[in-house]
Short mmCIF file of C-alpha atoms (C1' of nucleotides) in Angstrom, two decimals:
data_model
loop_
_atom_site.label_atom_id
_atom_site.label_comp_id
_atom_site.label_asym_id
_atom_site.label_seq_id
_atom_site.Cartn_x
_atom_site.Cartn_y
_atom_site.Cartn_z
CA MET Y 30 -139.17 249.82 7.24
CA GLU Y 31 -142.47 248.05 6.72
CA ARG Y 32 -141.74 248.00 3.16
CA PRO Y 33 -141.33 243.84 2.82
CA ARG Y 34 -144.51 243.12 4.61
CA GLU Y 35 -146.36 245.93 2.53
CA MET Y 36 -144.86 244.64 -0.71
CA ALA Y 37 -145.80 241.18 0.15
CA LEU Y 38 -149.41 242.01 0.48
CA LEU Y 39 -149.29 243.41 -3.16
CA GLN Y 40 -147.77 240.20 -4.66
CA PRO Y 41 -150.65 238.57 -6.53
CA SER Y 42 -149.76 235.23 -5.41
CA ASP Y 43 -150.30 236.30 -2.22
CA PHE Y 44 -153.78 237.13 -2.73
CA LEU Y 45 -154.26 233.74 -4.12
CA GLN Y 46 -152.56 231.77 -1.44
CA ARG Y 47 -154.57 233.76 1.29
CA GLU Y 48 -157.95 233.03 -0.60
CA ARG Y 49 -156.92 229.35 -0.88
CA HIS Y 50 -156.02 229.15 2.83
CA SER Y 51 -159.27 230.58 3.64
CA GLY Y 52 -161.30 228.21 1.61
CA GLY Y 53 -162.44 230.92 -0.98
CA ARG Y 54 -163.69 229.83 -4.00
CA ASP Y 55 -161.85 229.38 -6.88
CA ASP Y 56 -164.35 229.38 -9.60
CA ALA Y 57 -164.19 232.86 -10.97
CA GLY Y 58 -161.74 231.74 -13.28
CA GLY Y 59 -162.74 228.32 -13.94
CA GLY Y 60 -160.35 226.96 -10.96
CA ALA Y 61 -156.68 226.35 -11.37
CA GLY Y 62 -156.64 224.39 -14.29
CA ASP Y 63 -157.50 226.77 -16.88
CA ARG Y 64 -156.44 229.86 -15.09
CA ARG Y 65 -154.08 231.82 -17.32
CA GLU Y 66 -150.56 232.06 -16.48
CA GLY Y 67 -150.09 235.28 -14.50
CA ILE Y 68 -153.89 235.83 -14.03
CA GLU Y 69 -154.88 235.69 -10.39
CA GLU Y 70 -158.30 235.97 -9.24
CA VAL Y 71 -159.52 237.08 -5.88
CA ASP Y 72 -163.11 237.01 -4.79
CA PHE Y 73 -163.29 239.93 -2.19
CA PHE Y 74 -167.18 239.37 -2.39
CA CYS Y 75 -168.07 235.63 -2.46
CA GLU Y 76 -170.51 234.42 0.22
CA SER Y 77 -168.28 233.86 2.80
CA ARG Y 78 -166.98 237.30 2.60
CA ARG Y 79 -170.13 238.98 1.70
CA LYS Y 80 -171.01 239.35 5.51
CA GLY Y 81 -168.11 241.96 5.86
CA GLY Y 82 -170.82 244.16 3.82
CA ALA Y 83 -169.83 246.71 0.85
CA ASP Y 84 -167.50 248.81 3.05
CA ASP Y 85 -164.64 246.33 2.83
CA LEU Y 86 -164.25 248.07 -0.77
CA SER Y 87 -163.40 250.89 0.52
CA GLY Y 88 -161.04 249.40 3.22
CA ARG Y 89 -162.74 251.08 5.90
CA GLY Y 90 -163.30 248.98 9.01
CA SER Y 91 -163.10 245.91 7.08
CA SER Y 92 -161.03 243.93 9.17
CA GLY Y 93 -163.51 243.70 11.92
CA SER Y 94 -166.21 241.93 9.95
CA ARG Y 95 -163.72 239.48 8.26
CA LYS Y 96 -163.97 235.96 9.88
CA ASP Y 97 -160.54 235.03 8.11
CA PRO Y 98 -157.90 236.47 9.85
CA SER Y 99 -155.31 235.55 7.31
CA PHE Y 100 -157.03 238.30 5.12
CA SER Y 101 -156.98 240.83 7.91
CA ASP Y 102 -154.16 242.53 6.26
CA VAL Y 103 -155.84 243.02 2.87
CA ASN Y 104 -157.22 246.59 2.34
CA THR Y 105 -158.95 246.50 -0.96
CA GLY Y 106 -159.16 250.15 -1.11
CA LEU Y 107 -156.29 252.82 -1.98
CA HIS Y 108 -153.53 250.00 -1.54
CA LEU Y 109 -154.79 248.36 -4.73
CA LEU Y 110 -155.35 251.93 -6.55
CA THR Y 111 -151.69 252.99 -6.02
CA VAL Y 112 -150.17 250.05 -7.70
CA ASN Y 113 -152.32 248.91 -10.38
CA THR Y 114 -151.80 250.44 -13.66
CA GLY Y 115 -154.84 249.53 -15.80
CA ILE Y 116 -158.33 248.25 -15.97
CA GLY Y 117 -159.62 245.00 -17.99
CA GLY Y 118 -163.17 245.68 -18.50
CA ASP Y 119 -163.46 243.23 -20.97
CA GLN Y 120 -163.15 240.08 -19.11
CA ASP Y 121 -166.35 240.80 -17.40
CA LYS Y 122 -168.55 240.82 -20.72
CA GLY Y 123 -171.29 238.30 -20.13
CA ARG Y 124 -171.37 237.95 -16.66
CA PRO Y 125 -174.01 238.70 -14.52
CA ASP Y 126 -173.79 242.28 -13.04
CA ASP Y 127 -173.34 241.23 -9.67
CA GLU Y 128 -170.28 238.82 -10.58
CA LYS Y 129 -168.02 241.36 -12.57
CA LEU Y 130 -164.21 240.70 -12.84
CA MET Y 131 -161.98 243.56 -12.67
CA LYS Y 132 -158.42 243.10 -13.78
CA PHE Y 133 -155.30 244.97 -12.42
CA ASP Y 134 -152.29 244.87 -14.45
CA CYS Y 135 -149.78 245.17 -11.62
CA CYS Y 136 -146.69 244.35 -13.98
CA ALA Y 137 -145.97 243.13 -17.07
CA ALA Y 138 -146.35 239.44 -16.25
CA GLN Y 139 -149.24 239.30 -13.51
CA THR Y 140 -152.45 240.61 -13.44
CA ILE Y 141 -155.19 240.26 -10.74
CA VAL Y 142 -158.44 239.90 -11.19
CA PHE Y 143 -161.16 240.98 -8.66
CA LYS Y 144 -164.54 239.79 -8.60
CA ILE Y 145 -166.78 242.27 -7.85
CA CYS Y 146 -170.18 241.20 -6.48
CA ASP Y 147 -171.82 244.69 -6.07
CA PRO Y 148 -172.50 246.50 -9.23
CA TRP Y 149 -172.77 250.20 -7.70
CA GLN Y 150 -169.58 249.58 -5.82
CA LEU Y 151 -168.10 248.02 -9.42
CA ARG Y 152 -169.15 251.32 -11.24
CA ILE Y 153 -167.59 253.63 -8.57
CA LEU Y 154 -164.33 251.56 -8.79
CA LYS Y 155 -164.38 251.31 -12.44
CA ASP Y 156 -164.53 254.87 -12.79
CA GLU Y 157 -162.00 255.41 -10.19
CA LEU Y 158 -159.73 252.86 -11.56
CA HIS Y 159 -160.11 254.38 -15.39
CA ARG Y 160 -159.25 257.78 -13.85
CA LEU Y 161 -156.13 256.34 -12.11
CA SER Y 162 -155.23 254.21 -14.96
CA GLU Y 163 -154.93 257.48 -17.19
CA GLU Y 164 -153.07 259.19 -14.62
CA ASN Y 165 -150.53 256.41 -14.16
CA GLN Y 166 -149.96 256.43 -18.03
CA ARG Y 167 -149.12 260.42 -17.66
CA LEU Y 168 -146.96 259.35 -14.67
CA ARG Y 169 -145.29 256.58 -16.39
CA SER Y 170 -144.63 259.00 -19.30
CA THR Y 171 -142.98 261.45 -16.55
CA LEU Y 172 -141.13 258.51 -15.22
CA GLU Y 173 -139.74 257.29 -18.47
CA GLN Y 174 -138.61 260.79 -19.33
CA LEU Y 175 -136.91 261.46 -16.13
CA THR Y 176 -135.16 258.10 -16.74
CA ARG Y 177 -133.89 258.97 -20.07
CA ASN Y 178 -132.77 262.19 -18.83
CA TYR Y 179 -130.82 260.17 -16.00
CA SER Y 180 -129.17 258.01 -18.62
CA ALA Y 181 -128.27 260.90 -20.82
CA LEU Y 182 -126.90 262.97 -18.19
CA GLN Y 183 -124.97 259.60 -16.73
CA GLY Y 184 -123.52 259.26 -20.38
CA GLN Y 185 -122.34 262.84 -20.39
CA LEU Y 186 -120.97 262.76 -17.18
CA HIS Y 187 -118.92 259.20 -17.83
CA LEU Y 188 -117.82 261.08 -21.01
CA ALA Y 189 -116.70 264.28 -19.70
CA MET Y 190 -115.01 262.48 -16.64
CA GLN Y 191 -112.85 260.17 -19.35
CA GLN Y 192 -111.89 263.22 -21.45
CA GLN Y 193 -111.00 265.33 -18.36
CA ALA Y 194 -109.21 262.38 -17.10
CA ARG Y 195 -106.82 262.47 -19.76
CA GLU Y 196 -106.67 266.16 -20.49
CA ASN Y 197 -105.61 266.91 -16.49
CA ARG Y 198 -103.40 263.58 -16.06
CA PRO Y 199 -100.57 265.38 -14.15
CA ALA Y 200 -97.09 264.94 -15.55
CA ASP Y 201 -95.93 264.27 -11.97
CA GLN Y 202 -96.85 260.82 -11.17
CA THR Y 203 -96.24 261.01 -7.78
CA MET Y 204 -99.67 261.03 -6.80
CA ARG Y 205 -100.32 257.57 -7.52
CA CYS Y 206 -101.14 255.27 -5.07
CA ALA Y 207 -98.29 252.83 -5.19
CA LYS Y 208 -99.50 250.74 -2.73
CA ASN Y 209 -102.43 249.40 -4.80
CA GLU Y 210 -100.62 247.18 -6.98
CA ALA Y 211 -100.60 244.06 -5.20
CA SER Y 212 -101.36 241.36 -7.46
CA GLY Y 213 -104.94 240.38 -6.12
CA GLN Y 214 -105.73 243.81 -6.65
CA LEU Y 215 -105.71 243.69 -10.70
CA ALA Y 216 -108.79 241.16 -10.55
CA LEU Y 217 -110.55 243.31 -8.14
CA SER Y 218 -110.09 246.36 -10.22
CA GLU Y 219 -111.27 244.31 -13.15
CA GLN Y 220 -114.29 243.52 -10.89
CA HIS Y 221 -114.90 246.94 -10.30
CA LEU Y 222 -114.56 247.85 -13.94
CA VAL Y 223 -117.48 245.38 -14.14
CA GLU Y 224 -119.43 246.37 -11.18
CA GLN Y 225 -118.91 250.00 -10.91
CA GLY Y 226 -120.98 252.61 -12.74
CA PRO Y 227 -119.36 255.03 -15.31
CA ALA Y 228 -117.42 256.96 -12.93
CA ALA Y 229 -115.38 253.63 -12.20
CA CYS Y 230 -115.19 253.23 -15.81
CA ALA Y 231 -113.46 256.09 -16.30
CA HIS Y 232 -111.24 255.38 -13.43
CA ASN Y 233 -110.14 252.29 -15.05
CA ASN Y 234 -109.96 253.70 -18.46
CA VAL Y 235 -107.40 256.08 -17.98
CA ASP Y 236 -105.20 253.27 -16.25
CA ASP Y 237 -104.80 251.64 -19.52
CA ASP Y 238 -101.97 253.73 -20.59
CA THR Y 239 -100.16 253.95 -17.57
CA SER Y 240 -96.55 252.07 -18.22
CA ASP Y 241 -96.50 250.06 -15.25
CA GLY Y 242 -99.84 248.68 -14.89
CA GLU Y 243 -100.29 250.07 -11.74
CA ASN Y 244 -103.67 250.75 -10.57
CA GLU Y 245 -103.27 254.37 -10.43
CA PRO Y 246 -106.24 256.80 -9.73
CA SER Y 247 -107.80 258.54 -12.44
CA PRO Y 248 -106.28 262.37 -12.35
CA SER Y 249 -109.89 263.57 -12.81
CA LEU Y 250 -110.78 261.52 -9.88
CA SER Y 251 -108.23 262.83 -7.63
CA ASN Y 252 -108.97 266.50 -8.63
CA SER Y 253 -105.83 266.72 -10.37
CA ALA Y 254 -102.80 268.92 -9.09
CA ASP Y 255 -104.16 270.75 -6.47
CA MET Y 256 -105.14 267.58 -4.71
CA ALA Y 257 -101.67 266.76 -4.27
CA SER Y 258 -101.07 269.62 -2.08
CA LYS Y 259 -103.85 269.37 0.35
CA GLY Y 260 -105.93 266.07 0.74
CA GLN Y 261 -103.58 263.73 -1.22
CA ARG Y 262 -100.58 264.67 1.27
CA ALA Y 263 -103.16 263.71 4.37
CA THR Y 264 -104.47 260.71 2.97
CA VAL Y 265 -101.75 258.92 1.63
CA PRO Y 266 -99.27 258.88 4.51
CA ALA Y 267 -101.94 258.07 6.60
CA ALA Y 268 -102.59 255.07 4.74
CA LYS Y 269 -99.09 254.09 4.71
CA ARG Y 270 -98.85 254.35 8.19
CA ARG Y 271 -101.96 252.30 8.53
CA LEU Y 272 -100.48 249.44 6.79
CA THR Y 273 -97.47 249.59 8.58
CA HIS Y 274 -99.46 249.30 12.03
CA ASP Y 275 -101.93 246.67 10.90
CA ASP Y 276 -101.55 243.24 11.51
CA GLU Y 277 -101.50 240.46 8.61
CA SER Y 278 -104.96 240.16 8.46
CA ASP Y 279 -105.61 243.83 8.22
CA ARG Y 280 -102.83 243.83 5.42
CA ASN Y 281 -104.85 241.38 3.51
CA ALA Y 282 -107.89 243.45 3.94
CA ASP Y 283 -106.39 246.22 2.69
CA ARG Y 284 -105.11 244.49 -0.47
CA ALA Y 285 -108.77 243.80 -1.00
CA ALA Y 286 -109.49 247.13 -0.53
CA PRO Y 287 -107.41 249.15 -3.21
CA GLU Y 288 -109.27 252.31 -2.41
CA VAL Y 289 -108.05 252.83 1.03
CA PRO Y 290 -104.80 254.76 0.12
CA CYS Y 291 -106.60 256.85 -2.56
CA ARG Y 292 -109.50 258.28 -0.62
CA LYS Y 293 -109.90 261.62 -2.05
CA ALA Y 294 -113.35 263.18 -1.96
CA ARG Y 295 -116.01 263.26 0.80
CA VAL Y 296 -119.68 263.38 0.83
CA SER Y 297 -121.19 265.27 3.38
CA VAL Y 298 -124.74 264.50 4.07
CA ARG Y 299 -126.81 267.01 6.18
CA ALA Y 300 -130.15 265.51 7.65
CA ARG Y 301 -132.50 266.25 10.60
CA SER Y 302 -132.68 263.47 12.73
CA ASP Y 303 -132.87 262.84 16.55
CA ALA Y 304 -131.10 259.60 16.15
CA PRO Y 305 -127.62 259.28 17.39
CA MET Y 306 -126.83 257.91 13.74
CA ILE Y 307 -128.56 257.58 10.63
CA ASN Y 308 -129.52 254.24 9.02
CA ASP Y 309 -128.00 253.81 5.67
CA GLY Y 310 -128.53 250.30 5.01
CA CYS Y 311 -124.81 249.46 5.92
CA GLN Y 312 -123.62 248.22 9.32
CA TRP Y 313 -121.02 250.31 10.93
CA ARG Y 314 -118.61 249.96 13.71
CA LYS Y 315 -117.55 252.89 15.73
CA TYR Y 316 -113.88 253.04 16.39
CA GLY Y 317 -113.35 256.62 17.78
CA GLN Y 318 -114.69 259.35 18.88
CA LYS Y 319 -113.36 263.01 19.32
CA MET Y 320 -114.18 266.28 20.16
CA ALA Y 321 -114.12 268.53 17.35
CA LYS Y 322 -112.96 272.13 17.38
CA GLY Y 323 -115.76 274.44 17.23
CA ASN Y 324 -118.30 272.04 17.96
CA PRO Y 325 -119.82 271.12 21.36
CA CYS Y 326 -120.97 267.81 20.19
CA PRO Y 327 -118.13 265.03 19.70
CA ARG Y 328 -117.78 263.46 16.35
CA ALA Y 329 -117.90 259.80 16.20
CA TYR Y 330 -115.85 257.67 13.61
CA TYR Y 331 -117.62 254.67 12.01
CA ARG Y 332 -116.00 252.03 9.69
CA CYS Y 333 -117.98 249.96 7.70
CA THR Y 334 -118.27 246.01 8.92
CA MET Y 335 -120.60 244.56 6.17
CA ALA Y 336 -117.14 243.03 4.58
CA VAL Y 337 -113.94 242.27 5.93
CA GLY Y 338 -111.61 245.19 5.14
CA CYS Y 339 -114.25 247.61 3.48
CA PRO Y 340 -112.28 250.79 3.79
CA VAL Y 341 -115.42 252.91 3.95
CA ARG Y 342 -115.61 255.30 7.03
CA LYS Y 343 -117.87 257.73 8.17
CA GLN Y 344 -117.93 260.41 10.54
CA VAL Y 345 -120.93 261.54 12.61
CA GLN Y 346 -121.53 264.79 14.15
CA ARG Y 347 -124.14 266.96 14.94
CA CYS Y 348 -124.39 270.16 13.54
CA ALA Y 349 -122.96 273.14 16.12
CA GLU Y 350 -125.80 275.39 15.00
CA ASP Y 351 -128.68 273.07 15.07
CA LYS Y 352 -128.19 270.02 16.93
CA GLY Y 353 -131.39 268.53 15.28
CA ILE Y 354 -129.27 268.42 12.00
CA LEU Y 355 -126.71 264.97 11.80
CA ILE Y 356 -123.98 265.60 9.48
CA THR Y 357 -122.64 262.27 8.01
CA THR Y 358 -119.60 262.35 6.08
CA TYR Y 359 -118.66 259.13 4.02
CA GLU Y 360 -115.16 258.57 2.90
CA GLY Y 361 -113.81 255.43 0.66
CA ASN Y 362 -115.56 253.00 -1.60
CA HIS Y 363 -117.22 249.67 -0.55
CA ASN Y 364 -115.50 246.69 -1.56
CA HIS Y 365 -118.45 244.61 -1.37
CA PRO Y 366 -122.09 244.21 -2.77
CA LEU Y 367 -124.49 246.88 -1.18
CA PRO Y 368 -127.84 246.22 0.04
CA ALA Y 369 -130.48 247.99 -1.68
CA ALA Y 370 -130.91 250.46 0.72
CA ALA Y 371 -127.35 251.44 0.87
CA THR Y 372 -127.26 251.02 -2.94
CA ALA Y 373 -129.84 253.73 -2.97
CA MET Y 374 -127.79 256.27 -1.04
CA ALA Y 375 -124.61 254.98 -2.84
CA SER Y 376 -126.20 256.22 -5.96
CA THR Y 377 -126.70 259.70 -4.76
CA THR Y 378 -123.39 260.12 -3.01
CA SER Y 379 -121.73 258.25 -6.11
CA ALA Y 380 -122.80 260.83 -8.50
CA ALA Y 381 -122.04 263.49 -5.95
CA ALA Y 382 -118.62 262.47 -5.58
CA ALA Y 383 -118.16 261.77 -9.25
CA MET Y 384 -119.23 265.37 -9.88
CA ILE Y 385 -116.79 266.82 -7.35
CA LEU Y 386 -113.96 264.71 -8.71
CA SER Y 387 -114.70 265.15 -12.18
CA GLY Y 388 -114.84 268.80 -11.88
CA SER Y 389 -112.30 271.49 -12.58
CA SER Y 390 -110.13 272.99 -9.83
CA THR Y 391 -111.54 276.40 -10.41
CA SER Y 392 -115.37 275.43 -10.02
CA ARG Y 393 -115.02 273.33 -7.04
CA ASP Y 394 -115.64 276.07 -4.54
CA ALA Y 395 -118.76 277.01 -6.37
CA LEU Y 396 -122.52 276.13 -5.29
CA VAL Y 397 -123.06 273.99 -8.34
CA SER Y 398 -126.67 272.87 -7.74
CA SER Y 399 -129.60 273.86 -5.97
CA GLY Y 400 -132.03 271.22 -6.50
CA PHE Y 401 -130.85 268.43 -8.64
CA PHE Y 402 -128.03 265.87 -9.01
CA PRO Y 403 -127.91 264.09 -12.30
CA GLY Y 404 -128.02 260.77 -11.64
CA ALA Y 405 -128.58 261.11 -7.93
CA PRO Y 406 -132.00 259.97 -6.85
CA TYR Y 407 -131.52 261.18 -3.67
CA ALA Y 408 -131.69 264.68 -5.04
CA SER Y 409 -130.93 266.69 -2.13
CA THR Y 410 -132.34 270.07 -2.09
CA MET Y 411 -128.90 271.74 -1.91
CA ALA Y 412 -125.28 270.54 -2.77
CA THR Y 413 -122.19 272.13 -2.08
CA LEU Y 414 -119.04 271.65 -3.41
CA SER Y 415 -115.93 272.59 -1.62
CA ALA Y 416 -112.17 272.14 -2.19
CA SER Y 417 -110.96 274.57 0.74
CA ALA Y 418 -111.39 271.52 3.18
CA PRO Y 419 -108.36 269.31 3.43
CA PHE Y 420 -110.54 267.07 1.31
CA PRO Y 421 -112.80 267.95 -1.42
CA THR Y 422 -116.26 267.54 0.00
CA ILE Y 423 -119.50 267.54 -1.30
CA THR Y 424 -122.36 268.30 0.91
CA LEU Y 425 -125.75 267.25 0.20
CA ASP Y 426 -128.36 269.19 2.57
CA LEU Y 427 -131.53 267.47 3.12
CA THR Y 428 -132.63 269.58 5.67
CA GLN Y 429 -134.36 272.00 3.17
CA PRO Y 430 -137.83 270.77 1.97
CA PRO Y 431 -137.24 268.56 -0.97
CA ASN Y 432 -137.56 269.91 -4.41
CA GLN Y 433 -141.01 269.14 -5.49
CA LEU Y 434 -139.60 268.79 -9.26
CA HIS Y 435 -137.46 265.85 -8.51
CA ARG Y 436 -140.12 263.62 -6.45
CA ALA Y 437 -141.10 260.80 -8.29
CA PRO Y 438 -144.61 260.11 -8.55
CA VAL Y 439 -145.52 256.89 -6.58
CA SER Y 440 -148.30 255.91 -8.82
CA ALA Y 441 -145.79 255.55 -11.54
CA MET Y 442 -143.32 253.61 -10.14
CA PRO Y 443 -142.93 250.20 -11.80
CA PHE Y 444 -142.80 248.46 -8.42
CA PRO Y 445 -144.58 247.98 -5.51
CA LEU Y 446 -143.88 250.83 -3.42
CA PRO Y 447 -143.98 250.69 0.34
CA LEU Y 448 -147.81 251.33 1.21
CA SER Y 449 -146.57 253.64 4.26
CA LEU Y 450 -144.29 255.39 1.67
CA ALA Y 451 -146.99 255.47 -1.03
CA GLN Y 452 -149.53 257.00 1.42
CA LYS Y 453 -147.35 259.57 2.56
CA LEU Y 454 -146.31 260.62 -0.81
CA PRO Y 455 -149.14 262.05 -2.75
CA THR Y 456 -147.78 265.09 -4.01
CA PHE Y 457 -147.71 264.70 -7.73
CA PRO Y 458 -146.56 267.19 -10.64
CA PRO Y 459 -149.46 269.67 -10.97
CA ALA Y 460 -150.51 268.53 -14.15
CA VAL Y 461 -151.23 265.27 -12.79
CA GLN Y 462 -152.78 266.05 -9.17
CA LEU Y 463 -156.42 264.79 -10.26
CA GLY Y 464 -158.90 264.42 -8.01
CA TYR Y 465 -156.83 264.40 -4.91
CA LYS Y 466 -157.69 266.38 -2.00
CA GLN Y 467 -154.43 268.68 -2.20
CA SER Y 468 -154.64 270.41 1.14
CA SER Y 469 -155.01 267.15 3.09
CA MET Y 470 -152.42 265.74 1.14
CA MET Y 471 -149.68 268.24 1.57
CA GLU Y 472 -150.63 268.00 5.15
CA THR Y 473 -149.68 264.33 4.99
CA ILE Y 474 -146.72 264.57 3.54
CA THR Y 475 -145.74 267.55 5.22
CA ALA Y 476 -146.26 265.65 8.47
CA ALA Y 477 -144.30 262.53 6.92
CA ILE Y 478 -141.19 264.50 6.36
CA THR Y 479 -141.07 266.30 9.55
CA SER Y 480 -142.14 263.47 11.68
CA ASP Y 481 -140.64 260.27 9.76
CA PRO Y 482 -136.76 260.80 9.75
CA ASN Y 483 -136.72 257.64 7.47
CA PHE Y 484 -139.10 259.05 5.33
CA THR Y 485 -136.44 260.31 2.59
CA ALA Y 486 -134.44 257.10 2.93
CA ALA Y 487 -137.34 255.05 2.30
CA LEU Y 488 -138.15 257.30 -0.67
CA ALA Y 489 -134.57 257.49 -2.01
CA ALA Y 490 -134.18 253.43 -1.66
CA ALA Y 491 -137.89 252.65 -3.26
CA VAL Y 492 -136.77 255.32 -6.36
CA SER Y 493 -133.24 254.24 -6.46
CA SER Y 494 -134.21 250.46 -6.73
CA VAL Y 495 -135.91 251.04 -9.95
CA ILE Y 496 -133.18 253.68 -11.32
CA ALA Y 497 -129.88 252.54 -9.99
CA SER Y 498 -130.66 248.97 -9.06
CA PRO Y 499 -131.36 245.80 -10.99
CA ARG Y 500 -134.99 245.23 -11.31
CA VAL Y 501 -136.73 242.60 -8.90
CA ASP Y 502 -137.81 239.86 -10.82
CA ASN Y 503 -141.58 238.94 -11.21
CA ASN Y 504 -141.41 237.06 -8.21
CA GLY Y 505 -140.97 239.76 -6.15
CA ASN Y 506 -137.65 239.15 -5.40
CA GLY Y 507 -134.85 241.46 -5.31
CA SER Y 508 -134.02 244.54 -3.50
CA GLY Y 509 -137.61 245.45 -2.93
CA THR Y 510 -138.52 242.69 -0.86
CA SER Y 511 -135.71 242.62 1.53
CA SER Y 512 -136.48 241.71 5.19
CA HIS Y 513 -135.33 243.82 7.78
CA PRO Y 514 -133.10 244.17 9.77
CA ARG Y 515 -130.58 243.19 6.96
CA PRO Y 516 -131.43 243.96 3.56
CA PRO Y 517 -130.61 241.39 0.86
CA VAL Y 518 -127.42 242.10 -0.88
CA VAL Y 519 -127.84 243.44 -4.36
CA PRO Y 520 -124.89 241.42 -6.24
CA GLU Y 521 -125.11 243.71 -9.21
CA SER Y 522 -125.39 246.68 -6.75
CA PRO Y 523 -123.12 249.61 -8.28
CA GLN Y 524 -119.85 249.90 -6.70
CA LEU Y 525 -118.93 253.65 -6.53
CA PRO Y 526 -116.52 256.00 -7.99
CA GLN Y 527 -113.62 256.82 -5.87
CA SER Y 528 -114.21 258.39 -2.61
CA CYS Y 529 -117.93 257.98 -2.61
CA THR Y 530 -120.16 255.67 -0.31
CA THR Y 531 -123.33 255.86 1.04
CA PHE Y 532 -125.39 258.38 2.28
CA SER Y 533 -128.25 258.42 5.17
CA THR Y 534 -130.99 260.16 6.33
CA ASN Y 535 -132.46 258.25 9.19
"C1'" DC P 13 -117.97 234.31 24.83
"C1'" DG P 14 -118.16 237.24 21.35
"C1'" DC P 15 -119.53 241.74 19.67
"C1'" DC P 16 -119.61 246.34 20.44
"C1'" DT P 17 -118.97 251.02 22.73
"C1'" DT P 18 -115.85 254.02 25.18
"C1'" DT P 19 -112.07 256.59 26.09
"C1'" DG P 20 -107.22 257.55 26.54
"C1'" DA P 21 -102.94 257.43 23.89
"C1'" DC P 22 -100.25 257.79 19.83
"C1'" DC P 23 -99.40 259.84 15.32
"C1'" DA P 24 -99.04 262.84 11.46
"C1'" DG P 25 -100.23 267.10 9.23
"C1'" DC P 26 -100.27 271.71 9.49
"C1'" DG P 27 -99.66 276.86 11.24
"C1'" DC P 28 -97.13 279.70 13.51
"C1'" DG X 23 -89.73 272.96 17.40
"C1'" DC X 24 -93.77 273.30 19.72
"C1'" DG X 25 -98.74 273.29 20.05
"C1'" DC X 26 -103.05 272.14 18.03
"C1'" DT X 27 -106.12 269.31 15.65
"C1'" DG X 28 -107.76 265.27 13.18
"C1'" DG X 29 -107.58 260.67 12.77
"C1'" DT X 30 -106.66 256.21 14.33
"C1'" DC X 31 -105.43 252.43 17.63
"C1'" DA X 32 -106.17 249.32 21.39
"C1'" DA X 33 -107.25 248.16 25.80
"C1'" DA X 34 -111.05 247.97 28.85
"C1'" DG X 35 -115.49 247.55 30.11
"C1'" DG X 36 -120.69 246.86 29.03
"C1'" DC X 37 -124.07 244.25 26.76
"C1'" DG X 38 -126.76 240.28 25.02
#
DNA sequence: CGCCTTTGACCAGCGC
DNA sequence: GCGCTGGTCAAAGGCG
């Protein structure tokens, strides 16, 4: 992803540093001594840059005229407009018209002030920024509303799972995962209680009344009685068999991964991709390949290698009907912090698995969603639950065009979105489609979706970094500024409810 | 040399 | 009980 580089461009400190490196004047704000904290000033039109001409403001053909190569990456056009949320018009009172300052409130703590020397450009920019500011306010409201709805739904899901866990607790306790009670697991479970989301909390809460203190899976998470006759029978013995075969190190690993014997549901993701395997932010090691019945394409088996003993596995197979569609099925629960991208994906599959595992046995065969998954930033266009398979499986179909209602507006993002993504995602709710050339925008985003297999993942990662992950700090650290190829681990990244891991769309 | 992929073999579940 | 199928193991080879 180009995200790190692009985000770096949006850091006010970078602007300042580059300016200083390039020998630019620092007189606009009275020098570093009296510069207010968080206020950065960039003089794009000082003498040394004026030779570039006013066209620099639009970002067209600007780099060629700049003498300072260190500034060649700065685009003073749309890039700024898409990330800034406010206009500061007061500070330039009393200044000459050819030296106006434009303030950009990038975030709560930092502001960029641009000195504009061309009054004509200044007025155009002001008008544009004023318009965008109003639009951003609306988009922020929309995002806040979505966030509130998300939180509310997440809470409802949590409560529902807890309630159902108590109601559906089977009298037959044979379903418990008896191998989970190694002493070291208790601590891990407690860790999961802290790290995991609501579903995991439900998981742990229902264990409270177990007489022996075993780390018993939540009945709600294991789909209660009918699970015992299907997937459970297949998974538990297999896990036990694994334990007998594994060497000592693997046994230790399994003790650190109590989810192994308790794998329940699966999350299957259908995404269009020509790549052999989709990029979901995790590292995988292929450990097998089989020809599956009814599909000329082989099925590949991968396991997560981001941590020793991580029980998460995935299967990758091309769709028999349409070989352009890659079907990735995830199973298990990561026992380690997840990278930002994987966290984003995990959020979606977490919600999906939580839903399937908390749903009643009579409703799991139903088509349950056609456009939105509460708590799922990946919001697939189609989600299907099925318990007819050996494992209860939920399928997220990303081969359909994304539901526009659930596409977060870029300009409302409280974080610098990757520019490549932001530029590709100009589709806003109709109410806020102001001033955009919709036809070309739609063409752009359509092309982005169809031509860039990473688009969905990038979008989801960006959105989820706000909804499902800790916010980046003011220095831009955190998930959003990760560097490729291995994204930074998010220590507080949410662990997943039973049987849910990550998803991918590369 | 270590890591990864490939690939045949093995095992268990399930249906007949 | 037998065969099919899914899932996994582990040796062998490739690759950087």
